[in-house]
Coordinates of N, CA, C and O and ligand atoms in Angstrom, one line a residue:
X1 N -4.4 -26.0 -3.2 CA -4.8 -25.2 -4.4 C -3.5 -24.5 -4.9 O -2.7 -24.0 -4.2
X2 N -3.3 -24.4 -6.3 CA -2.2 -23.7 -6.9 C -2.7 -22.3 -7.2 O -3.8 -22.2 -7.9
X3 N -1.9 -21.3 -6.9 CA -2.3 -19.9 -7.2 C -2.2 -19.7 -8.7 O -1.2 -20.2 -9.3
X4 N -3.0 -18.8 -9.3 CA -2.8 -18.4 -10.7 C -1.5 -17.7 -10.9 O -0.9 -17.2 -9.9
X5 N -1.1 -17.6 -12.1 CA 0.2 -16.9 -12.4 C 0.0 -15.4 -12.3 O -1.1 -14.8 -12.3
X6 N 1.1 -14.7 -12.1 CA 1.1 -13.2 -12.0 C 0.7 -12.6 -13.3 O 1.1 -13.1 -14.4
X7 N -0.2 -11.6 -13.2 CA -0.7 -10.9 -14.5 C 0.0 -9.6 -14.6 O -0.2 -8.7 -13.7
X8 N 0.8 -9.4 -15.6 CA 1.5 -8.2 -15.9 C 0.7 -6.9 -16.0 O 1.2 -5.8 -16.0
X9 N -0.6 -7.1 -16.3 CA -1.5 -6.0 -16.5 C -2.4 -5.6 -15.3 O -3.3 -4.9 -15.5
X10 N -2.0 -6.2 -14.1 CA -2.8 -5.8 -13.0 C -2.6 -4.3 -12.7 O -1.6 -3.7 -13.1
X11 N -3.5 -3.7 -12.0 CA -3.5 -2.2 -11.8 C -2.2 -1.7 -11.1 O -1.7 -0.6 -11.5
X12 N -1.7 -2.4 -10.2 CA -0.4 -2.0 -9.5 C 0.8 -2.1 -10.4 O 1.7 -1.3 -10.4
X13 N 0.8 -3.1 -11.3 CA 1.9 -3.2 -12.3 C 1.8 -2.0 -13.2 O 2.8 -1.4 -13.6
X14 N 0.6 -1.5 -13.5 CA 0.4 -0.3 -14.4 C 0.9 0.9 -13.6 O 1.6 1.8 -14.2
X15 N 0.7 1.0 -12.3 CA 1.2 2.1 -11.5 C 2.8 2.0 -11.5 O 3.4 3.1 -11.8
X16 N 3.3 0.8 -11.4 CA 4.8 0.7 -11.4 C 5.4 1.1 -12.8 O 6.5 1.8 -12.8
X17 N 4.7 0.8 -13.8 CA 5.2 1.2 -15.2 C 4.9 2.7 -15.5 O 5.2 3.1 -16.6
X18 N 4.2 3.3 -14.6 CA 3.8 4.8 -14.9 C 2.7 4.9 -15.9 O 2.4 6.0 -16.4
X19 N 1.9 3.8 -16.1 CA 0.8 3.9 -17.1 C -0.4 4.5 -16.5 O -1.3 5.0 -17.2
X20 N -0.6 4.4 -15.2 CA -1.7 5.1 -14.5 C -1.1 5.9 -13.3 O -0.1 5.5 -12.7
X21 N -1.7 7.0 -12.9 CA -1.1 7.8 -11.9 C -1.3 7.3 -10.5 O -2.1 6.4 -10.2
X22 N -0.4 7.7 -9.6 CA -0.6 7.4 -8.1 C 0.0 8.5 -7.3 O 0.7 9.4 -7.8
X23 N -0.4 8.5 -6.1 CA 0.1 9.6 -5.1 C 1.2 8.9 -4.3 O 1.0 8.3 -3.3
X24 N 2.5 9.0 -4.9 CA 3.6 8.3 -4.3 C 4.1 9.1 -3.1 O 4.3 10.3 -3.2
X25 N 4.5 8.4 -2.1 CA 5.1 9.0 -0.9 C 6.6 8.6 -0.7 O 7.3 9.3 0.0
X26 N 6.9 7.5 -1.3 CA 8.3 6.9 -1.1 C 8.6 6.0 -2.3 O 7.8 5.3 -2.8
X27 N 9.9 6.1 -2.7 CA 10.4 5.1 -3.7 C 11.9 4.8 -3.4 O 12.6 5.7 -3.1
X28 N 12.3 3.6 -3.6 CA 13.7 3.2 -3.6 C 13.9 2.2 -4.7 O 12.9 1.9 -5.5
X29 N 15.0 1.6 -4.8 CA 15.3 0.7 -5.9 C 14.4 -0.5 -6.0 O 14.1 -1.0 -7.1
X30 N 13.9 -0.9 -4.8 CA 13.1 -2.2 -4.8 C 11.7 -2.0 -4.4 O 10.9 -3.0 -4.6
X31 N 11.3 -0.8 -4.0 CA 9.9 -0.7 -3.4 C 9.3 0.7 -3.7 O 10.0 1.7 -3.8
X32 N 8.0 0.8 -3.8 CA 7.3 2.1 -3.7 C 6.2 2.1 -2.7 O 5.7 1.0 -2.3
X33 N 5.8 3.3 -2.2 CA 4.7 3.4 -1.3 C 3.8 4.6 -1.9 O 4.4 5.6 -2.3
X34 N 2.5 4.4 -1.8 CA 1.6 5.3 -2.4 C 0.3 5.3 -1.7 O 0.0 4.3 -1.0
X35 N -0.5 6.3 -1.9 CA -1.8 6.4 -1.2 C -2.8 5.4 -1.8 O -3.0 5.3 -3.0
X36 N -3.5 4.7 -0.9 CA -4.7 3.9 -1.3 C -5.8 4.9 -1.7 O -6.1 5.8 -0.9
X37 N -6.4 4.7 -2.9 CA -7.4 5.7 -3.4 C -8.7 5.5 -2.7 O -9.6 6.4 -2.8
X38 N -8.9 4.4 -2.0 CA -10.2 4.2 -1.2 C -9.8 3.9 0.2 O -9.9 2.8 0.7
X39 N -9.3 5.0 0.9 CA -8.7 4.8 2.2 C -9.6 4.3 3.2 O -10.8 4.8 3.3
X40 N -9.2 3.4 4.1 CA -10.0 3.0 5.2 C -9.9 4.0 6.4 O -10.7 3.9 7.3
X41 N -8.8 4.8 6.4 CA -8.7 5.9 7.3 C -7.8 6.9 6.6 O -7.0 6.5 5.7
X42 N -7.8 8.2 7.0 CA -7.0 9.2 6.3 C -5.5 8.8 6.5 O -5.1 8.4 7.6
X43 N -4.7 8.7 5.4 CA -3.3 8.3 5.5 C -3.1 6.9 5.1 O -1.9 6.5 5.1
X44 N -4.1 6.2 4.8 CA -4.0 4.7 4.4 C -3.0 4.7 3.2 O -3.2 5.2 2.1
X45 N -1.9 4.0 3.4 CA -0.8 3.9 2.4 C -0.5 2.5 2.1 O -0.7 1.6 2.9
X46 N -0.1 2.2 0.8 CA 0.2 0.9 0.4 C 1.7 0.8 0.1 O 2.3 1.8 -0.5
X47 N 2.4 -0.2 0.5 CA 3.8 -0.5 0.3 C 3.9 -1.7 -0.6 O 3.3 -2.7 -0.3
X48 N 4.6 -1.6 -1.7 CA 4.8 -2.8 -2.6 C 6.2 -2.9 -3.1 O 6.8 -1.9 -3.5
X49 N 6.7 -4.2 -3.2 CA 7.9 -4.4 -3.9 C 7.7 -4.2 -5.4 O 6.6 -4.4 -5.9
X50 N 8.8 -3.7 -6.0 CA 8.7 -3.6 -7.5 C 8.8 -4.9 -8.2 O 8.2 -5.0 -9.3
X51 N 9.4 -5.9 -7.6 CA 9.5 -7.2 -8.3 C 8.1 -7.8 -8.4 O 7.3 -7.7 -7.5
X52 N 7.8 -8.4 -9.5 CA 6.5 -9.0 -9.7 C 6.2 -10.2 -8.9 O 7.0 -11.2 -8.9
X53 N 5.2 -10.2 -8.1 CA 4.7 -11.4 -7.4 C 3.2 -11.1 -7.1 O 2.8 -9.9 -6.9
X54 N 2.5 -12.1 -7.1 CA 1.0 -12.0 -7.0 C 0.7 -11.7 -5.5 O -0.1 -10.9 -5.2
X55 N 1.4 -12.4 -4.6 CA 1.2 -12.2 -3.2 C 2.3 -13.0 -2.4 O 3.4 -13.2 -3.0
X56 N 2.1 -13.3 -1.2 CA 3.2 -13.9 -0.4 C 3.6 -15.2 -0.9 O 4.8 -15.6 -0.6
X57 N 2.7 -15.9 -1.6 CA 3.1 -17.3 -2.0 C 4.2 -17.4 -3.0 O 5.0 -18.3 -3.0
X58 N 4.2 -16.4 -3.9 CA 5.3 -16.4 -5.0 C 6.3 -15.3 -4.8 O 7.1 -15.1 -5.7
X59 N 6.3 -14.7 -3.6 CA 7.2 -13.5 -3.5 C 8.7 -14.0 -3.3 O 9.0 -15.0 -2.7
X60 N 9.6 -13.1 -3.8 CA 11.0 -13.3 -3.6 C 11.3 -13.0 -2.1 O 11.0 -11.9 -1.7
X61 N 11.9 -13.9 -1.3 CA 12.1 -13.6 0.1 C 12.9 -12.3 0.3 O 12.7 -11.6 1.3
X62 N 13.9 -12.0 -0.6 CA 14.7 -10.8 -0.4 C 13.8 -9.5 -0.6 O 14.0 -8.6 0.1
X63 N 12.9 -9.6 -1.6 CA 12.0 -8.5 -1.8 C 11.1 -8.3 -0.6 O 10.8 -7.1 -0.2
X64 N 10.6 -9.4 0.0 CA 9.8 -9.3 1.1 C 10.5 -8.7 2.3 O 10.0 -7.8 3.0
X65 N 11.8 -9.1 2.5 CA 12.5 -8.6 3.6 C 12.7 -7.1 3.5 O 12.5 -6.4 4.5
X66 N 13.0 -6.7 2.3 CA 13.2 -5.2 2.1 C 11.9 -4.5 2.3 O 11.8 -3.4 3.0
X67 N 10.8 -5.1 1.7 CA 9.5 -4.4 1.8 C 9.1 -4.2 3.3 O 8.5 -3.1 3.6
X68 N 9.4 -5.1 4.2 CA 8.9 -5.0 5.6 C 9.7 -3.9 6.3 O 9.1 -3.2 7.1
X69 N 10.9 -3.6 5.8 CA 11.6 -2.5 6.4 C 11.0 -1.2 5.9 O 11.0 -0.2 6.7
X70 N 10.5 -1.2 4.7 CA 9.8 0.1 4.2 C 8.5 0.2 4.9 O 8.1 1.3 5.2
X71 N 7.8 -0.9 5.2 CA 6.5 -0.8 5.9 C 6.8 -0.2 7.3 O 6.0 0.7 7.7
X72 N 7.9 -0.5 7.9 CA 8.2 0.1 9.2 C 8.4 1.6 9.1 O 7.9 2.4 9.8
X73 N 9.2 2.0 8.0 CA 9.5 3.4 7.8 C 8.2 4.2 7.6 O 7.9 5.3 8.1
X74 N 7.3 3.6 6.8 CA 6.0 4.3 6.4 C 5.1 4.3 7.7 O 4.4 5.3 7.9
X75 N 5.1 3.2 8.5 CA 4.3 3.2 9.7 C 4.7 4.3 10.6 O 3.8 5.0 11.2
X76 N 6.0 4.5 10.8 CA 6.5 5.5 11.7 C 6.0 6.9 11.1 O 5.6 7.8 11.9
X77 N 6.1 7.1 9.8 CA 5.8 8.4 9.2 C 4.3 8.6 9.3 O 3.9 9.8 9.6
X78 N 3.4 7.6 9.0 CA 2.0 7.9 9.1 C 1.5 8.1 10.6 O 0.6 8.9 10.8
X79 N 2.2 7.4 11.5 CA 1.8 7.7 12.9 C 2.1 9.1 13.3 O 1.2 9.8 13.9
X80 N 3.2 9.6 12.8 CA 3.5 11.0 13.1 C 2.6 12.0 12.3 O 2.0 12.9 12.9
X81 N 2.5 11.7 11.0 CA 1.7 12.6 10.1 C 0.3 12.8 10.5 O -0.3 13.8 10.4
X82 N -0.3 11.7 11.1 CA -1.8 11.7 11.4 C -2.0 11.6 12.9 O -3.1 11.4 13.3
X83 N -0.9 11.8 13.7 CA -1.0 11.8 15.1 C -1.8 10.6 15.6 O -2.8 10.6 16.4
X84 N -1.5 9.4 15.0 CA -2.3 8.2 15.2 C -2.0 7.6 16.5 O -0.9 7.6 17.0
X85 N -3.0 6.9 17.1 CA -2.8 6.2 18.4 C -2.2 4.8 18.1 O -1.6 4.2 19.0
X86 N -2.4 4.3 16.9 CA -1.9 3.0 16.5 C -1.8 3.0 14.9 O -2.3 3.8 14.3
X87 N -1.2 1.9 14.4 CA -1.1 1.7 13.0 C -1.4 0.3 12.7 O -0.8 -0.6 13.3
X88 N -2.3 0.0 11.8 CA -2.8 -1.3 11.4 C -2.0 -1.7 10.2 O -2.1 -1.0 9.2
X89 N -1.4 -2.9 10.2 CA -0.7 -3.4 9.0 C -1.4 -4.6 8.5 O -1.7 -5.5 9.3
X90 N -1.8 -4.6 7.2 CA -2.5 -5.8 6.7 C -2.0 -6.2 5.3 O -1.4 -5.4 4.6
X91 N -2.1 -7.5 5.0 CA -1.6 -8.0 3.8 C -2.5 -9.2 3.4 O -2.5 -10.2 4.2
X92 N -3.2 -9.2 2.3 CA -4.1 -10.3 2.0 C -3.6 -11.2 0.8 O -2.9 -10.7 -0.1
X93 N -3.8 -12.5 0.9 CA -3.4 -13.4 -0.1 C -4.5 -14.2 -0.7 O -5.1 -15.1 0.0
X94 N -4.8 -13.9 -1.9 CA -5.9 -14.6 -2.7 C -7.3 -14.1 -2.2 O -7.5 -13.5 -1.2
X95 N -8.2 -14.2 -3.2 CA -9.6 -13.6 -2.9 C -10.2 -14.1 -1.6 O -10.9 -13.3 -0.9
X96 N -10.0 -15.3 -1.3 CA -10.7 -15.8 -0.1 C -10.2 -15.1 1.2 O -10.9 -15.1 2.2
X97 N -9.0 -14.5 1.1 CA -8.5 -13.8 2.2 C -8.7 -12.3 2.1 O -8.2 -11.5 2.9
X98 N -9.4 -11.9 1.0 CA -9.7 -10.4 0.8 C -8.9 -9.7 -0.2 O -9.1 -8.5 -0.4
X99 N -8.0 -10.4 -0.8 CA -7.1 -9.7 -1.8 C -7.9 -9.4 -3.1 O -8.7 -10.2 -3.6
X100 N -7.8 -8.1 -3.5 CA -8.5 -7.7 -4.7 C -7.6 -7.2 -5.9 O -8.0 -7.2 -7.0
X101 N -6.3 -6.9 -5.5 CA -5.3 -6.5 -6.5 C -4.1 -7.4 -6.4 O -3.6 -7.6 -5.3
X102 N -3.8 -8.1 -7.5 CA -2.9 -9.2 -7.4 C -1.4 -8.9 -7.8 O -0.8 -9.5 -8.6
X103 N -0.9 -7.8 -7.1 CA 0.5 -7.6 -7.0 C 0.8 -7.4 -5.5 O 0.1 -6.5 -4.9
X104 N 1.7 -8.1 -4.9 CA 1.9 -8.1 -3.5 C 2.0 -6.7 -2.9 O 2.7 -5.8 -3.5
X105 N 1.2 -6.4 -1.9 CA 1.3 -5.1 -1.2 C 0.9 -5.2 0.3 O 0.2 -6.1 0.6
X106 N 1.4 -4.3 1.0 CA 1.0 -4.2 2.5 C 0.2 -2.9 2.7 O 0.6 -1.8 2.2
X107 N -0.9 -3.0 3.4 CA -1.6 -1.8 3.9 C -1.0 -1.3 5.1 O -0.8 -2.1 6.1
X108 N -0.9 0.0 5.2 CA -0.4 0.7 6.4 C -1.5 1.7 6.7 O -1.6 2.7 6.0
X109 N -2.2 1.5 7.8 CA -3.4 2.3 8.1 C -3.4 2.9 9.5 O -3.4 2.2 10.5
X110 N -3.3 4.2 9.6 CA -3.4 4.9 10.9 C -4.7 4.6 11.6 O -5.7 4.6 10.9
X111 N -4.6 4.4 12.9 CA -5.9 4.2 13.7 C -5.9 5.2 14.8 O -4.9 5.5 15.4
X112 N -7.1 5.7 15.0 CA -7.4 6.6 16.2 C -8.3 5.9 17.1 O -9.2 5.2 16.7
X113 N -8.0 6.0 18.4 CA -8.8 5.3 19.4 C -10.3 5.6 19.2 O -10.7 6.8 19.1
X114 N -11.1 4.6 19.2 CA -12.6 4.7 19.1 C -13.1 5.1 17.7 O -14.3 5.3 17.6
X115 N -12.2 5.3 16.7 CA -12.7 5.6 15.4 C -12.7 4.4 14.5 O -11.6 3.8 14.3
X116 N -13.9 4.0 14.0 CA -14.0 2.8 13.2 C -13.3 2.9 11.8 O -13.3 4.0 11.3
X117 N -12.8 1.9 11.3 CA -12.3 1.9 9.9 C -13.4 1.9 8.9 O -14.5 1.3 9.1
X118 N -13.2 2.6 7.8 CA -14.1 2.5 6.7 C -13.9 1.2 6.0 O -12.9 0.5 6.1
X119 N -14.9 0.8 5.1 CA -14.8 -0.5 4.5 C -13.6 -0.6 3.5 O -13.2 0.4 3.0
X120 N -13.1 -1.8 3.4 CA -12.0 -2.1 2.5 C -12.6 -1.9 1.0 O -13.7 -2.4 0.7
X121 N -11.8 -1.2 0.2 CA -12.2 -1.0 -1.2 C -13.6 -0.3 -1.2 O -14.4 -0.7 -2.0
X122 N -13.8 0.7 -0.4 CA -15.1 1.4 -0.3 C -15.2 2.5 -1.2 O -15.2 2.4 -2.4
X123 N -15.1 3.8 -0.6 CA -15.4 5.0 -1.4 C -14.1 5.6 -1.9 O -13.1 5.7 -1.1
X124 N -14.1 6.1 -3.2 CA -12.9 6.7 -3.7 C -12.8 8.1 -3.1 O -13.7 8.9 -3.0
X125 N -11.6 8.4 -2.6 CA -11.3 9.7 -1.9 C -11.0 10.7 -3.0 O -10.5 10.5 -4.1
X126 N -11.3 12.0 -2.7 CA -11.0 13.1 -3.5 C -9.5 13.3 -3.7 O -8.7 13.1 -2.8
X127 N -9.1 13.6 -5.0 CA -7.7 13.6 -5.3 C -6.9 14.7 -4.5 O -5.8 14.4 -4.1
X128 N -7.6 15.8 -4.2 CA -6.9 16.9 -3.5 C -6.6 16.4 -2.1 O -5.6 16.7 -1.5
X129 N -7.5 15.6 -1.5 CA -7.3 15.1 -0.1 C -6.2 14.1 -0.1 O -5.3 14.1 0.8
X130 N -6.1 13.2 -1.1 CA -5.1 12.2 -1.2 C -3.7 12.9 -1.4 O -2.7 12.6 -0.8
X131 N -3.7 14.0 -2.2 CA -2.4 14.7 -2.4 C -2.0 15.4 -1.1 O -0.8 15.4 -0.8
X132 N -2.9 16.0 -0.4 CA -2.6 16.6 0.9 C -2.1 15.6 1.9 O -1.1 15.9 2.6
X133 N -2.7 14.5 2.0 CA -2.3 13.4 2.9 C -0.9 12.9 2.5 O -0.1 12.6 3.4
X134 N -0.7 12.7 1.2 CA 0.6 12.2 0.7 C 1.7 13.2 1.2 O 2.8 12.8 1.6
X135 N 1.4 14.5 1.0 CA 2.4 15.5 1.4 C 2.7 15.4 2.9 O 3.9 15.6 3.3
X136 N 1.7 15.2 3.7 CA 2.0 15.1 5.2 C 2.9 13.9 5.5 O 3.8 14.0 6.3
X137 N 2.8 12.8 4.7 CA 3.6 11.6 5.0 C 5.0 11.9 4.4 O 6.0 11.6 5.1
X138 N 5.1 12.6 3.3 CA 6.4 12.9 2.7 C 7.2 13.9 3.7 O 8.4 13.7 4.0
X139 N 6.4 14.8 4.2 CA 7.1 15.7 5.2 C 7.6 15.0 6.4 O 8.7 15.3 6.9
X140 N 6.8 14.0 6.9 CA 7.2 13.2 8.1 C 8.4 12.4 7.7 O 9.3 12.3 8.5
X141 N 8.4 11.8 6.5 CA 9.6 11.0 6.1 C 10.9 11.9 6.0 O 12.0 11.4 6.3
X142 N 10.7 13.1 5.6 CA 11.8 14.0 5.4 C 12.2 14.7 6.7 O 13.2 15.4 6.8
X143 N 11.3 14.6 7.7 CA 11.5 15.4 9.0 C 12.6 14.8 9.8 O 13.2 15.3 10.7
Ligands
AMP1 P1 -6.2 -5.8 -1.5 O1 -7.6 -6.2 -1.3 O2 -5.3 -6.0 -0.4 O3 -5.7 -6.4 -2.8 O4 -6.3 -4.2 -1.6 C1 -6.2 -3.5 -2.8 C2 -6.3 -2.0 -2.4 O5 -5.9 -1.2 -3.5 C3 -7.6 -1.6 -1.9 O6 -7.5 -1.0 -0.6 C4 -8.0 -0.5 -2.9 O7 -8.7 0.6 -2.3 C5 -6.7 -0.1 -3.5 N1 -6.7 0.4 -4.8 C6 -7.3 -0.1 -5.9 N2 -7.0 0.6 -7.0 C7 -6.1 1.5 -6.6 C8 -5.3 2.5 -7.3 N3 -5.4 2.7 -8.6 N4 -4.4 3.3 -6.6 C9 -4.3 3.1 -5.3 N5 -5.0 2.2 -4.6 C10 -5.8 1.4 -5.3

């Protein structure tokens, strides 16, 4: 199967262009990280390369390499910020694999022993909670 082309108007492209708001926790020349608005656990963060690609199939290898180092940085920060027992990293490619937004991104999800994850793309979190959780991660990154 051939993947469809990248769509410049996907919701994460709009976040990158500043056309819609996001709760950003980290940004560098190549990558941003921001809160997932329908978190599967408190602190659920998304890391994405700025360069346009739909998913892993069409990604620039250099962008991928850089993004995974940012995933590590964010994983360490969310583990500290949420006193997590573990951190779950996920990345979906095409709808059959669960992808719903078609700009490459990694999920970084804190896990607590015995606490189940909420559903993927489930309930929208309150903005104040997202802002508070973003601040905890920013503090951990700066700590
Ligand atoms: P995926 O299925 O891997 O494409 O996941 C897309 C993720 O983006 C889901 O976990 C959604 O909750 C999340 N999401 C959708 N819209 C937004 C948005 N505007 N800001 C932040 N996260 C979003």
